[in-house]
Backbone as numpy.savetxt, mean C-alpha at the origin, in Angstrom:
# Nx Ny Nz CAx CAy CAz Cx Cy Cz
-15.55 3.66 -30.48 -14.56 3.80 -29.40 -14.59 2.57 -28.50
-13.39 2.06 -28.21 -13.29 0.84 -27.40 -13.69 1.15 -25.96
-14.54 0.29 -25.38 -14.97 0.55 -24.00 -13.85 0.20 -23.03
-13.82 0.91 -21.92 -12.76 0.70 -20.93 -13.02 -0.57 -20.12
-11.91 -1.18 -19.70 -12.00 -2.35 -18.82 -12.62 -1.93 -17.48
-13.53 -2.74 -16.98 -14.13 -2.47 -15.66 -13.13 -2.85 -14.56
-13.09 -2.04 -13.52 -12.15 -2.28 -12.41 -12.78 -1.84 -11.11
-12.68 -2.70 -10.11 -13.16 -2.37 -8.76 -11.93 -2.17 -7.87
-11.91 -1.08 -7.13 -10.80 -0.78 -6.22 -11.35 -0.60 -4.82
-10.74 -1.29 -3.86 -11.15 -1.17 -2.45 -9.95 -0.65 -1.66
-10.09 0.56 -1.13 -9.00 1.15 -0.37 -9.49 1.51 1.04
-8.55 1.90 1.88 -8.90 2.28 3.24 -7.75 1.98 4.17
-7.82 2.47 5.39 -6.72 2.29 6.34 -6.58 0.83 6.79
-5.46 0.54 7.37 -5.19 -0.79 7.91 -6.27 -1.16 8.94
-6.69 -2.42 8.94 -7.62 -3.01 9.92 -9.07 -2.55 9.78
-9.42 -1.92 8.66 -10.79 -1.40 8.51 -11.76 -2.47 7.97
-11.20 -3.58 7.40 -12.06 -4.65 6.93 -12.07 -4.85 5.41
-11.00 -4.41 4.75 -10.93 -4.51 3.28 -10.93 -5.96 2.80
-10.21 -6.84 3.52 -10.08 -8.24 3.08 -11.42 -8.94 3.06
-12.16 -8.81 4.15 -13.47 -9.48 4.26 -14.41 -9.00 3.15
-14.45 -7.69 2.94 -15.33 -7.14 1.91 -14.91 -7.62 0.52
-13.60 -7.64 0.28 -13.11 -8.02 -1.06 -13.52 -9.44 -1.43
-13.49 -10.35 -0.47 -13.88 -11.74 -0.74 -15.37 -11.80 -1.10
-16.19 -11.09 -0.34 -17.63 -11.08 -0.60 -17.94 -10.53 -2.00
-17.27 -9.43 -2.35 -17.54 -8.82 -3.65 -16.97 -9.66 -4.80
-15.84 -10.31 -4.56 -15.26 -11.19 -5.59 -16.20 -12.36 -5.88
-16.84 -12.88 -4.84 -17.79 -13.98 -5.03 -19.03 -13.49 -5.79
-19.49 -12.30 -5.45 -20.69 -11.76 -6.09 -20.50 -11.44 -7.56
-19.30 -10.93 -7.90 -19.10 -10.39 -9.25 -18.05 -11.15 -10.05
-17.82 -12.41 -9.67 -16.89 -13.25 -10.41 -15.53 -12.56 -10.56
-15.00 -12.16 -9.43 -13.77 -11.36 -9.44 -12.52 -12.12 -9.05
-11.38 -11.53 -9.40 -10.07 -11.98 -8.93 -9.40 -10.79 -8.26
-8.68 -11.07 -7.19 -8.14 -10.00 -6.35 -6.65 -9.76 -6.62
-6.31 -8.48 -6.77 -4.92 -8.07 -6.94 -4.53 -7.28 -5.69
-3.46 -7.68 -5.03 -3.02 -6.96 -3.83 -2.48 -5.58 -4.22
-2.99 -4.56 -3.53 -2.50 -3.20 -3.73 -1.68 -2.74 -2.55
-0.94 -3.67 -1.97 -0.13 -3.40 -0.78 1.35 -3.56 -1.13
2.13 -2.53 -0.86 3.54 -2.54 -1.29 4.41 -3.52 -0.51
3.92 -4.06 0.61 4.73 -4.96 1.41 4.29 -6.43 1.31
3.07 -6.67 0.86 2.61 -8.07 0.74 3.24 -8.79 -0.45
4.02 -8.08 -1.21 4.75 -8.70 -2.33 5.88 -9.60 -1.82
6.29 -9.41 -0.56 7.50 -10.11 -0.06 7.18 -11.47 0.55
7.95 -12.47 0.12 7.83 -13.82 0.68 8.33 -13.83 2.12
7.67 -14.61 2.96 8.14 -14.75 4.35 7.75 -13.59 5.24
7.00 -12.63 4.69 6.54 -11.50 5.49 5.01 -11.54 5.48
4.48 -12.46 6.26 3.05 -12.76 6.20 2.26 -12.13 7.35
2.76 -12.35 8.56 2.01 -11.91 9.75 2.06 -10.39 9.86
3.24 -9.82 9.75 3.41 -8.37 9.93 2.72 -7.54 8.86
2.49 -8.13 7.67 1.82 -7.39 6.60 0.32 -7.70 6.56
-0.15 -8.52 7.49 -1.58 -8.94 7.53 -2.00 -9.56 6.21
-1.11 -10.38 5.65 -1.40 -11.05 4.38 -2.53 -12.05 4.56
-3.42 -12.11 3.60 -4.55 -13.03 3.68 -4.03 -14.48 3.72
-4.62 -15.30 4.57 -4.23 -16.71 4.66 -4.97 -17.49 3.57
-4.37 -18.58 3.12 -4.98 -19.34 2.02 -6.39 -19.81 2.37
-6.60 -20.18 3.65 -7.94 -20.67 4.03 -8.99 -19.55 4.05
-8.53 -18.30 4.05 -9.47 -17.17 4.04 -9.87 -16.76 2.61
-9.14 -17.28 1.62 -9.35 -16.83 0.23 -10.64 -17.35 -0.39
-11.20 -18.43 0.18 -12.44 -19.02 -0.32 -12.39 -19.30 -1.83
-11.23 -19.81 -2.26 -11.02 -20.18 -3.67 -11.01 -19.00 -4.64
-10.93 -17.79 -4.13 -10.82 -16.63 -5.01 -9.34 -16.45 -5.36
-8.98 -16.40 -6.66 -7.57 -16.19 -7.02 -7.06 -14.84 -6.51
-5.85 -14.86 -5.95 -5.19 -13.65 -5.46 -3.86 -13.47 -6.21
-3.58 -12.23 -6.59 -2.38 -11.94 -7.37 -1.47 -10.94 -6.64
-0.19 -10.99 -6.98 0.86 -10.09 -6.48 1.17 -10.27 -4.99
0.95 -11.48 -4.50 1.42 -11.85 -3.16 2.67 -12.71 -3.35
3.67 -12.51 -2.50 4.87 -13.39 -2.49 5.57 -13.44 -3.85
5.83 -12.26 -4.44 6.49 -12.25 -5.75 7.93 -11.73 -5.68
8.38 -11.33 -4.48 9.75 -10.84 -4.32 10.35 -11.40 -3.03
11.68 -11.50 -3.03 12.40 -11.86 -1.80 12.59 -10.59 -0.98
12.66 -10.72 0.35 12.73 -9.52 1.20 13.93 -8.60 0.93
15.01 -9.14 0.34 16.17 -8.28 0.11 16.04 -7.46 -1.18
15.00 -7.75 -1.98 14.86 -7.08 -3.28 14.08 -5.77 -3.14
14.48 -4.78 -3.94 13.73 -3.54 -4.00 12.57 -3.70 -4.96
11.60 -2.82 -4.86 10.42 -2.89 -5.71 9.91 -1.47 -5.90
9.82 -1.04 -7.14 9.45 0.35 -7.41 7.97 0.49 -7.77
7.48 1.72 -7.68 6.11 2.01 -8.08 5.91 1.67 -9.56
6.92 2.00 -10.38 6.81 1.75 -11.82 6.68 0.24 -12.12
7.42 -0.59 -11.36 7.31 -2.04 -11.53 5.90 -2.51 -11.16
5.42 -1.99 -10.04 4.08 -2.35 -9.57 3.04 -1.96 -10.63
3.18 -0.76 -11.15 2.25 -0.25 -12.15 2.15 -1.22 -13.33
3.31 -1.64 -13.84 3.32 -2.52 -15.02 2.71 -3.89 -14.70
3.11 -4.46 -13.57 2.61 -5.79 -13.18 1.09 -5.80 -13.00
0.58 -4.78 -12.33 -0.86 -4.75 -12.05 -1.65 -4.51 -13.33
-1.16 -3.62 -14.18 -1.87 -3.39 -15.45 -1.93 -4.67 -16.28
-0.85 -5.43 -16.26 -0.85 -6.72 -16.98 -1.89 -7.67 -16.38
-1.96 -7.70 -15.05 -2.93 -8.57 -14.37 -4.36 -8.15 -14.69
-4.62 -6.85 -14.69 -5.97 -6.35 -15.00 -6.38 -6.82 -16.40
-5.44 -6.69 -17.34 -5.73 -7.11 -18.71 -6.02 -8.61 -18.78
-5.18 -9.41 -18.09 -5.34 -10.86 -18.10 -6.64 -11.33 -17.46
-7.00 -10.71 -16.34 -8.24 -11.07 -15.64 -9.45 -10.68 -16.49
-9.37 -9.50 -17.09 -10.46 -9.04 -17.96 -10.68 -9.95 -19.15
-9.59 -10.46 -19.72 -9.68 -11.36 -20.89 -10.41 -12.65 -20.54
-10.33 -13.04 -19.27 -11.02 -14.27 -18.83 -12.50 -14.00 -18.56
-12.92 -12.75 -18.75 -14.31 -12.40 -18.48 -14.59 -12.21 -17.00
-13.53 -11.98 -16.23 -13.69 -11.79 -14.78 -13.45 -10.33 -14.41
-13.85 -9.97 -13.20 -13.70 -8.59 -12.75 -12.43 -8.45 -11.90
-11.47 -7.63 -12.35 -10.29 -7.38 -11.50 -10.64 -6.48 -10.32
-10.15 -6.86 -9.13 -10.43 -6.09 -7.91 -9.09 -5.80 -7.22
-8.72 -4.53 -7.18 -7.49 -4.14 -6.46 -7.87 -3.84 -5.01
-7.14 -4.43 -4.08 -7.43 -4.25 -2.66 -6.15 -3.86 -1.95
-6.16 -2.72 -1.24 -4.95 -2.39 -0.51 -4.96 -1.02 0.10
-3.84 -0.72 0.74 -3.74 0.55 1.45 -2.60 1.42 1.00
-1.84 1.01 -0.04 -0.71 1.83 -0.49 -1.18 2.74 -1.61
-1.61 3.93 -1.22 -2.28 4.85 -2.14 -1.52 5.19 -3.39
-0.24 5.54 -3.23 0.56 5.95 -4.39 0.64 4.83 -5.42
0.79 3.59 -4.95 0.89 2.44 -5.85 -0.40 2.27 -6.65
-1.54 2.37 -5.95 -2.83 2.19 -6.63 -3.08 3.34 -7.59
-2.77 4.54 -7.16 -2.94 5.73 -8.01 -2.14 5.58 -9.30
-0.94 5.02 -9.19 -0.07 4.88 -10.37 -0.67 3.93 -11.41
-1.47 2.99 -10.95 -2.05 1.98 -11.85 -3.25 2.55 -12.59
-4.14 3.21 -11.86 -5.44 3.53 -12.45 -5.44 4.85 -13.22
-4.45 5.71 -12.94 -4.34 6.95 -13.70 -3.18 6.85 -14.69
-3.28 7.62 -15.75 -2.27 7.55 -16.80 -1.06 8.42 -16.46
-0.39 8.08 -15.36 0.86 8.77 -15.02 1.99 8.18 -15.84
2.82 9.02 -16.38 3.98 8.54 -17.15 5.22 8.73 -16.28
5.70 7.67 -15.67 6.88 7.80 -14.80 8.11 8.21 -15.60
8.11 7.87 -16.89 9.26 8.22 -17.73 9.34 9.74 -17.93
8.21 10.45 -17.69 8.21 11.91 -17.85 8.92 12.61 -16.70
9.09 11.91 -15.58 9.79 12.50 -14.44 11.28 12.54 -14.80
11.86 13.73 -14.81 13.24 13.82 -15.32 14.26 13.10 -14.44
15.37 12.76 -15.05 16.48 12.13 -14.32 17.79 12.71 -14.82
18.78 12.71 -13.96 20.10 13.21 -14.35 21.15 12.36 -13.63
21.87 11.58 -14.43 22.82 10.63 -13.84 23.92 11.33 -13.04
24.39 12.46 -13.54 25.47 13.17 -12.84 24.99 13.69 -11.48
23.79 14.26 -11.48 23.24 14.75 -10.21 23.03 13.60 -9.24
22.56 12.47 -9.77 22.31 11.31 -8.91 23.62 10.85 -8.26
24.68 10.77 -9.08 25.99 10.34 -8.54 26.50 11.31 -7.49
26.28 12.60 -7.77 26.68 13.65 -6.83 25.98 13.46 -5.47
24.67 13.18 -5.54 23.89 12.97 -4.31 24.30 11.69 -3.59
24.65 10.65 -4.37 25.14 9.39 -3.77 26.45 9.63 -3.01
27.34 10.42 -3.62 28.61 10.75 -2.96 28.35 11.58 -1.70
27.41 12.50 -1.82 27.07 13.36 -0.68 26.55 12.52 0.49
25.74 11.51 0.17 25.20 10.63 1.21 26.32 9.90 1.94
27.35 9.48 1.18 28.50 8.81 1.80 29.26 9.76 2.71
29.35 11.00 2.29 30.10 12.01 3.06 29.36 12.43 4.33
28.09 12.83 4.17 27.39 13.43 5.32 26.46 12.45 6.04
26.21 11.28 5.40 25.36 10.26 6.02 23.91 10.35 5.54
23.23 9.21 5.65 21.84 9.11 5.17 20.91 10.08 5.87
21.06 10.21 7.18 20.15 11.05 7.97 20.26 12.51 7.55
21.48 12.97 7.31 21.68 14.38 6.92 21.07 14.66 5.55
21.22 13.70 4.64 20.63 13.88 3.30 19.10 13.85 3.39
18.60 13.00 4.27 17.15 12.94 4.49 16.64 14.28 5.02
17.39 14.91 5.92 16.99 16.22 6.46 16.97 17.27 5.35
17.86 17.12 4.39 17.88 18.02 3.21 16.56 17.89 2.44
16.11 16.64 2.29 14.83 16.39 1.61 13.67 16.97 2.42
13.72 16.81 3.75 12.68 17.34 4.63 12.48 18.84 4.41
13.59 19.55 4.17 13.52 21.01 4.00 12.80 21.40 2.70
12.98 20.59 1.65 12.45 21.00 0.34 11.16 20.27 -0.06
10.95 19.06 0.51 9.78 18.26 0.10 9.32 17.39 1.27
8.61 18.04 2.19 8.17 17.34 3.42 7.26 16.16 3.10
6.40 16.32 2.08 5.41 15.28 1.76 6.09 13.99 1.32
7.07 14.11 0.42 7.80 12.92 0.00 8.59 12.33 1.16
9.23 13.20 1.95 10.04 12.73 3.08 9.21 11.92 4.07
7.95 12.35 4.28 7.08 11.65 5.23 6.79 10.23 4.80
6.93 9.98 3.51 6.59 8.67 2.95 7.84 7.79 2.73
9.02 8.31 3.12 10.27 7.59 2.84 11.04 7.40 4.15
11.57 6.21 4.34 12.43 5.97 5.51 13.80 6.59 5.24
14.42 7.24 6.24 15.73 7.89 6.03 16.79 6.95 5.44
16.71 5.65 5.74 17.71 4.71 5.21 17.41 4.23 3.80
16.23 4.57 3.29 15.93 4.19 1.90 16.52 5.26 0.99
17.84 5.23 0.93 18.59 6.33 0.31 18.29 6.48 -1.17
17.94 5.37 -1.83 17.62 5.42 -3.26 16.42 6.33 -3.50
15.38 6.18 -2.67 14.18 7.00 -2.83 14.40 8.45 -2.37
15.23 8.63 -1.34 15.57 9.98 -0.88 16.25 10.75 -2.02
17.22 10.08 -2.65 17.95 10.70 -3.75 17.03 11.00 -4.92
16.13 10.08 -5.23 15.21 10.28 -6.36 14.32 11.50 -6.13
13.80 11.64 -4.91 12.93 12.79 -4.60 13.71 14.11 -4.69
14.97 14.10 -4.20 15.81 15.30 -4.30 16.13 15.62 -5.75
16.40 14.58 -6.52 16.73 14.73 -7.94 15.58 15.45 -8.67
14.35 15.01 -8.43 13.19 15.64 -9.07 13.10 17.11 -8.68
13.30 17.37 -7.37 13.19 18.76 -6.90 14.26 19.65 -7.52
15.50 19.18 -7.52 16.59 20.03 -8.04 16.52 20.22 -9.55
15.92 19.26 -10.26 15.82 19.38 -11.72 14.60 20.19 -12.16
13.53 20.14 -11.38 12.29 20.79 -11.82 11.90 22.00 -10.98
12.49 22.10 -9.78 12.07 23.16 -8.87 10.74 22.87 -8.21
10.23 21.65 -8.46 8.94 21.24 -7.88 9.14 19.99 -7.03
8.27 19.82 -6.02 8.28 18.56 -5.28 7.74 17.48 -6.21
7.94 16.23 -5.81 7.45 15.11 -6.64 5.94 15.23 -6.87
5.21 15.57 -5.81 3.76 15.69 -5.92 3.37 16.86 -6.82
4.05 17.98 -6.66 3.78 19.15 -7.51 4.03 18.82 -8.97
5.11 18.06 -9.22 5.42 17.68 -10.60 4.31 16.79 -11.15
3.86 15.82 -10.36 2.78 14.94 -10.82 1.49 15.72 -11.04
1.28 16.75 -10.21 0.06 17.55 -10.35 0.05 18.35 -11.64
1.23 18.57 -12.25 1.27 19.30 -13.53 0.80 18.40 -14.67
0.82 17.10 -14.42 0.28 16.18 -15.42 -1.24 16.13 -15.27
-1.92 15.88 -16.33 -3.38 15.75 -16.28 -3.75 14.29 -16.54
-3.65 13.47 -15.50 -3.86 12.04 -15.73 -5.34 11.69 -15.93
-5.60 10.77 -16.84 -6.95 10.27 -17.06 -7.09 8.93 -16.38
-8.33 8.60 -15.99 -8.60 7.25 -15.49 -8.52 6.29 -16.66
-7.72 5.26 -16.51 -7.52 4.30 -17.60 -8.64 3.28 -17.68
-9.38 3.12 -16.60 -10.38 2.05 -16.51 -11.73 2.64 -16.10
-12.78 1.87 -16.36 -14.10 2.22 -15.81 -14.07 1.76 -14.36
-13.82 2.69 -13.47 -13.44 2.35 -12.09 -14.53 2.66 -11.07
-14.79 1.70 -10.21 -15.59 1.95 -9.00 -14.60 1.93 -7.83
-14.44 3.09 -7.19 -13.45 3.22 -6.12 -14.16 3.28 -4.77
-14.04 2.19 -4.01 -14.67 2.12 -2.69 -13.65 2.47 -1.62
-14.01 3.39 -0.76 -13.17 3.70 0.39 -13.88 3.27 1.66
-13.19 2.53 2.50 -13.78 2.09 3.77 -13.23 2.96 4.89
-14.14 3.41 5.72 -13.72 4.23 6.86 -14.43 3.73 8.12
-14.08 4.30 9.24 -14.62 3.81 10.52 -14.39 4.88 11.58
-15.24 4.90 12.57 -15.03 5.77 13.72 -13.59 5.59 14.21
-12.90 6.70 14.42 -11.47 6.64 14.71 -11.12 5.81 15.95
-11.90 5.99 17.02 -11.63 5.22 18.24 -11.78 3.72 17.99
-12.82 3.38 17.26 -13.09 1.98 16.93 -11.96 1.40 16.07
-11.52 2.21 15.08 -10.42 1.77 14.20 -9.14 1.55 15.00
-8.83 2.48 15.89 -7.60 2.36 16.69 -7.66 1.14 17.61
-8.86 0.87 18.12 -9.05 -0.32 18.97 -8.79 -1.59 18.14
-9.29 -1.61 16.91 -9.08 -2.76 16.03 -7.60 -2.93 15.66
-6.91 -1.81 15.46 -5.48 -1.86 15.15 -4.71 -2.46 16.32
-5.02 -1.99 17.54 -4.35 -2.52 18.73 -4.59 -4.02 18.89
-5.85 -4.43 18.66 -6.18 -5.86 18.76 -5.44 -6.66 17.69
-5.35 -6.09 16.50 -4.66 -6.79 15.41 -3.20 -7.03 15.76
-2.56 -6.04 16.37 -1.15 -6.20 16.76 -1.01 -7.31 17.80
-1.92 -7.35 18.77 -1.89 -8.41 19.79 -2.03 -9.79 19.13
-2.93 -9.88 18.16 -3.14 -11.16 17.45 -1.88 -11.53 16.65
-1.28 -10.54 16.02 -0.03 -10.80 15.26 1.05 -11.39 16.17
1.15 -10.85 17.38 2.16 -11.36 18.32 1.83 -12.80 18.71
0.53 -13.08 18.93 0.12 -14.45 19.27 0.39 -15.41 18.12
0.26 -14.91 16.90 0.44 -15.78 15.72 1.91 -16.00 15.36
2.81 -15.29 16.04 4.24 -15.54 15.82 4.99 -14.46 15.07
4.57 -13.20 15.22 5.28 -12.12 14.53 6.75 -12.04 14.94
7.02 -12.22 16.24 8.39 -12.14 16.73 9.27 -13.15 16.01
8.80 -14.37 15.89 9.57 -15.43 15.22 9.77 -15.10 13.73
8.73 -14.56 13.09 8.82 -14.19 11.68 9.92 -13.14 11.47
9.92 -12.13 12.34 10.91 -11.05 12.20 12.30 -11.56 12.55
12.40 -12.41 13.57 13.70 -13.01 13.94 14.33 -13.74 12.76
13.47 -14.43 11.98 13.96 -15.16 10.81 14.65 -14.23 9.82
14.07 -13.06 9.61 14.65 -12.07 8.68 15.91 -11.46 9.29
15.84 -11.21 10.59 16.96 -10.59 11.32 18.20 -11.49 11.26
17.96 -12.80 11.45 19.08 -13.76 11.45 19.66 -13.97 10.05
18.90 -13.61 9.02 19.44 -13.68 7.65 20.35 -12.49 7.37
20.40 -11.55 8.31 21.25 -10.37 8.12 20.59 -9.29 7.29
19.29 -9.41 7.07 18.58 -8.38 6.30 18.47 -7.11 7.14
18.86 -5.99 6.57 18.82 -4.78 7.38 18.39 -3.56 6.57
19.32 -2.96 5.84 18.98 -1.71 5.16 18.31 -1.97 3.82
17.17 -2.65 3.85 16.44 -2.88 2.61 15.00 -2.41 2.79
14.35 -2.22 1.66 13.00 -1.64 1.62 12.02 -2.38 2.52
12.07 -3.70 2.48 11.07 -4.50 3.20 11.13 -4.30 4.72
12.33 -4.15 5.24 12.50 -4.08 6.70 12.08 -2.72 7.26
11.85 -1.75 6.37 11.34 -0.45 6.85 9.85 -0.51 7.14
9.21 -1.63 6.81 7.75 -1.74 7.00 7.40 -1.72 8.48
6.25 -1.10 8.76 5.71 -1.13 10.13 5.45 -2.59 10.49
5.87 -2.97 11.70 5.72 -4.37 12.12 7.06 -5.09 12.11
8.00 -4.55 11.36 9.33 -5.17 11.26 10.38 -4.28 11.90
10.35 -2.99 11.56 11.39 -2.09 12.10 11.30 -2.00 13.63
10.07 -2.06 14.18 9.91 -1.96 15.64 10.50 -3.19 16.34
10.26 -4.37 15.75 10.79 -5.61 16.35 12.31 -5.66 16.18
12.81 -5.11 15.09 14.27 -5.01 14.90 14.90 -4.21 16.03
14.24 -3.13 16.45 14.78 -2.32 17.55 14.90 -3.17 18.81
13.90 -4.02 19.04 13.95 -4.94 20.20 15.09 -5.94 20.03
15.21 -6.54 18.85 16.25 -7.55 18.61 17.65 -6.94 18.69
17.74 -5.64 18.35 19.03 -4.93 18.48 19.36 -4.64 19.93
18.37 -4.83 20.82 18.60 -4.59 22.25 18.40 -3.15 22.67
17.84 -2.33 21.78 17.71 -0.90 22.13 16.43 -0.61 22.91
15.40 -1.48 22.80 14.17 -1.30 23.57 13.65 -2.66 24.03
12.71 -2.64 24.99 12.12 -3.89 25.48 11.07 -4.37 24.47
10.67 -5.63 24.60 9.64 -6.17 23.71 8.32 -5.43 23.92
7.99 -5.14 25.18 6.75 -4.39 25.45 6.75 -3.03 24.76
7.90 -2.37 24.79 8.01 -1.06 24.14 7.90 -1.20 22.62
8.49 -2.28 22.09 8.42 -2.52 20.63 6.96 -2.71 20.20
6.22 -3.46 21.02 4.80 -3.71 20.69 4.01 -2.40 20.78
4.30 -1.61 21.80 3.62 -0.31 21.94 3.95 0.60 20.75
5.22 0.61 20.34 5.63 1.42 19.18 4.93 0.96 17.91
4.79 -0.35 17.79 4.13 -0.93 16.61 2.66 -0.49 16.56
2.01 -0.52 17.70 0.61 -0.07 17.75 0.50 1.42 17.39
1.37 2.20 17.99 1.33 3.65 17.75 1.64 3.98 16.28
2.66 3.33 15.73 3.02 3.59 14.33 1.92 3.13 13.37
1.23 2.04 13.71 0.12 1.55 12.89 -1.04 2.54 12.92
-1.31 3.10 14.10 -2.41 4.08 14.21 -2.08 5.34 13.41
-0.83 5.77 13.53 -0.41 6.98 12.77 -0.48 6.73 11.27
-0.09 5.52 10.88 -0.12 5.17 9.46 -1.56 5.18 8.94
-2.48 4.64 9.73 -3.90 4.63 9.34 -4.41 6.05 9.13
-4.00 6.95 10.00 -4.41 8.35 9.89 -3.86 8.97 8.60
-2.58 8.68 8.31 -1.96 9.19 7.08 -2.64 8.62 5.84
-2.99 7.31 5.89 -3.66 6.68 4.76 -4.98 7.39 4.45
-5.77 7.62 5.48 -7.07 8.27 5.28 -6.91 9.66 4.68
-5.95 10.42 5.20 -5.70 11.77 4.69 -5.29 11.71 3.23
-4.41 10.76 2.91 -3.90 10.63 1.53 -5.04 10.31 0.58
-5.84 9.30 0.92 -6.93 8.89 0.04 -7.94 10.03 -0.18
-8.20 10.77 0.90 -9.20 11.85 0.78 -8.68 12.99 -0.09
-7.38 13.21 -0.06 -6.82 14.34 -0.81 -6.47 14.02 -2.25
-6.18 12.76 -2.53 -5.59 12.43 -3.84 -6.50 11.67 -4.79
-7.56 11.08 -4.30 -8.35 10.21 -5.16 -9.85 10.47 -5.02
-10.56 10.21 -6.12 -12.02 10.36 -6.12 -12.63 9.07 -5.58
-13.05 9.10 -4.34 -13.46 7.87 -3.66 -14.91 7.98 -3.17
-15.65 6.89 -3.28 -16.98 6.79 -2.65 -16.78 6.11 -1.29
-17.04 6.84 -0.22 -16.73 6.33 1.12 -17.91 5.58 1.73
-17.57 4.50 2.44 -18.57 3.72 3.18 -18.07 3.52 4.61
-18.94 3.85 5.56 -18.56 3.74 6.98 -18.82 2.32 7.48
-17.75 1.68 7.97 -17.83 0.28 8.42 -17.84 0.15 9.94
-18.17 1.25 10.64 -18.11 1.24 12.11 -18.99 0.14 12.70
-20.20 0.00 12.18 -21.13 -1.00 12.73 -20.83 -2.37 12.09
-19.88 -3.07 12.67 -19.44 -4.36 12.09 -20.54 -5.42 12.17
-21.52 -5.22 13.05 -22.62 -6.19 13.16 -23.64 -6.05 12.03
-23.49 -4.97 11.27 -24.44 -4.70 10.20 -23.81 -4.93 8.83
-22.89 -5.89 8.77 -22.08 -6.11 7.56 -22.96 -6.47 6.36
-23.96 -7.32 6.57 -24.79 -7.76 5.43 -25.55 -6.58 4.81
-26.01 -5.66 5.65 -26.71 -4.48 5.14 -25.73 -3.58 4.37
-24.54 -3.45 4.92 -23.52 -2.61 4.28 -23.12 -3.19 2.93
-23.04 -4.51 2.85 -22.71 -5.18 1.58 -23.74 -4.82 0.51
-25.01 -4.81 0.89 -26.08 -4.47 -0.08 -25.92 -3.04 -0.58
-25.62 -2.14 0.34 -25.42 -0.72 -0.02 -24.24 -0.57 -0.99
-23.14 -1.25 -0.66 -21.94 -1.18 -1.50 -22.20 -1.83 -2.86
-22.87 -2.98 -2.86 -23.17 -3.69 -4.11 -24.02 -2.83 -5.04
-24.97 -2.11 -4.47 -25.84 -1.22 -5.25 -24.98 -0.17 -5.97
-24.01 0.38 -5.24 -23.12 1.40 -5.83 -22.26 0.78 -6.95
-21.69 -0.40 -6.67 -20.81 -1.07 -7.65 -21.57 -1.38 -8.94
-22.77 -1.90 -8.79 -23.57 -2.27 -9.96 -23.94 -1.05 -10.79
-24.24 0.06 -10.11 -24.56 1.30 -10.81 -23.36 1.88 -11.54
-22.21 1.78 -10.90 -20.98 2.38 -11.44 -20.38 1.54 -12.57
-20.41 0.23 -12.42 -19.74 -0.65 -13.38 -20.70 -1.37 -14.33
-21.99 -1.35 -14.01 -22.93 -2.07 -14.85 -22.74 -3.57 -14.79
-22.37 -4.07 -13.60 -22.20 -5.53 -13.44 -23.40 -6.09 -12.69
-23.61 -7.38 -12.88 -24.73 -8.04 -12.18 -24.18 -9.01 -11.15
-24.90 -9.12 -10.03 -24.47 -10.01 -8.95 -24.73 -11.47 -9.32
-23.77 -12.32 -8.96 -23.96 -13.77 -9.10 -24.78 -14.26 -7.90
-25.44 -15.36 -8.04 -26.07 -15.98 -6.88 -25.27 -17.21 -6.52
-24.66 -17.15 -5.35 -23.81 -18.28 -4.91 -24.59 -19.15 -3.98
């Protein structure tokens, strides 16, 4: 029987310290990093997505950054295929693929054998729902989804009508929510996986999120978002990202800049809470508490011990 490809996955909420840890582990285990973030794929969206800077990479190859223009859509199925190809390519070089990110559904789609083609589709129903959206408006159709599938609705922006329609389509065809339908599948882990989850005392994490937003503003987030705004980008997937939609409200003149920054902090904190809940409910994760940031070297040893036991890899000496 062919042995499975080894894979290291680092997940956790925004601002918990995934980037720093990923670089250290990539150096130790001769790894290459694949972004598991659904928004870091977009060019020109660097500050708001907390994309790693080239000088922070320490010569570690990074994949799936800046592969789409902000006006382009990007599906989970596309992500799944691209990442699986990268895992295969990195493995062939004798290196360890490391997925790092916070978009749980995207990462789950890669490492488990979910067949997206098994999710039913019906072109006539889809067209009917598209017409309905034109008649009653995006918000009303979104409310329809809220009634039948709250979990999917919580993960979709009301203006992302393509995804709203897809979730409704699955429900009306199967009588199950998208998650319930996926739960009927018995997915296997495709890789020999070590899944690291980083967590932190909630108050400490929220403080770090607030600080990160302040740093983003100092680094030029407003100018970055203005650039997209002036291009006329609006009802597209990328602009629904936290960090962009709040500044758009300010640029539209509906709120003050101070209020936009406050909304950004609040939405980021709420997102972190949702991420933690999602990871705990949906994936088999080994959790590591990163609250004591001054004890990073000790934590690295603890994590490395787990990785070596799980994957059978040996540490390099750099």
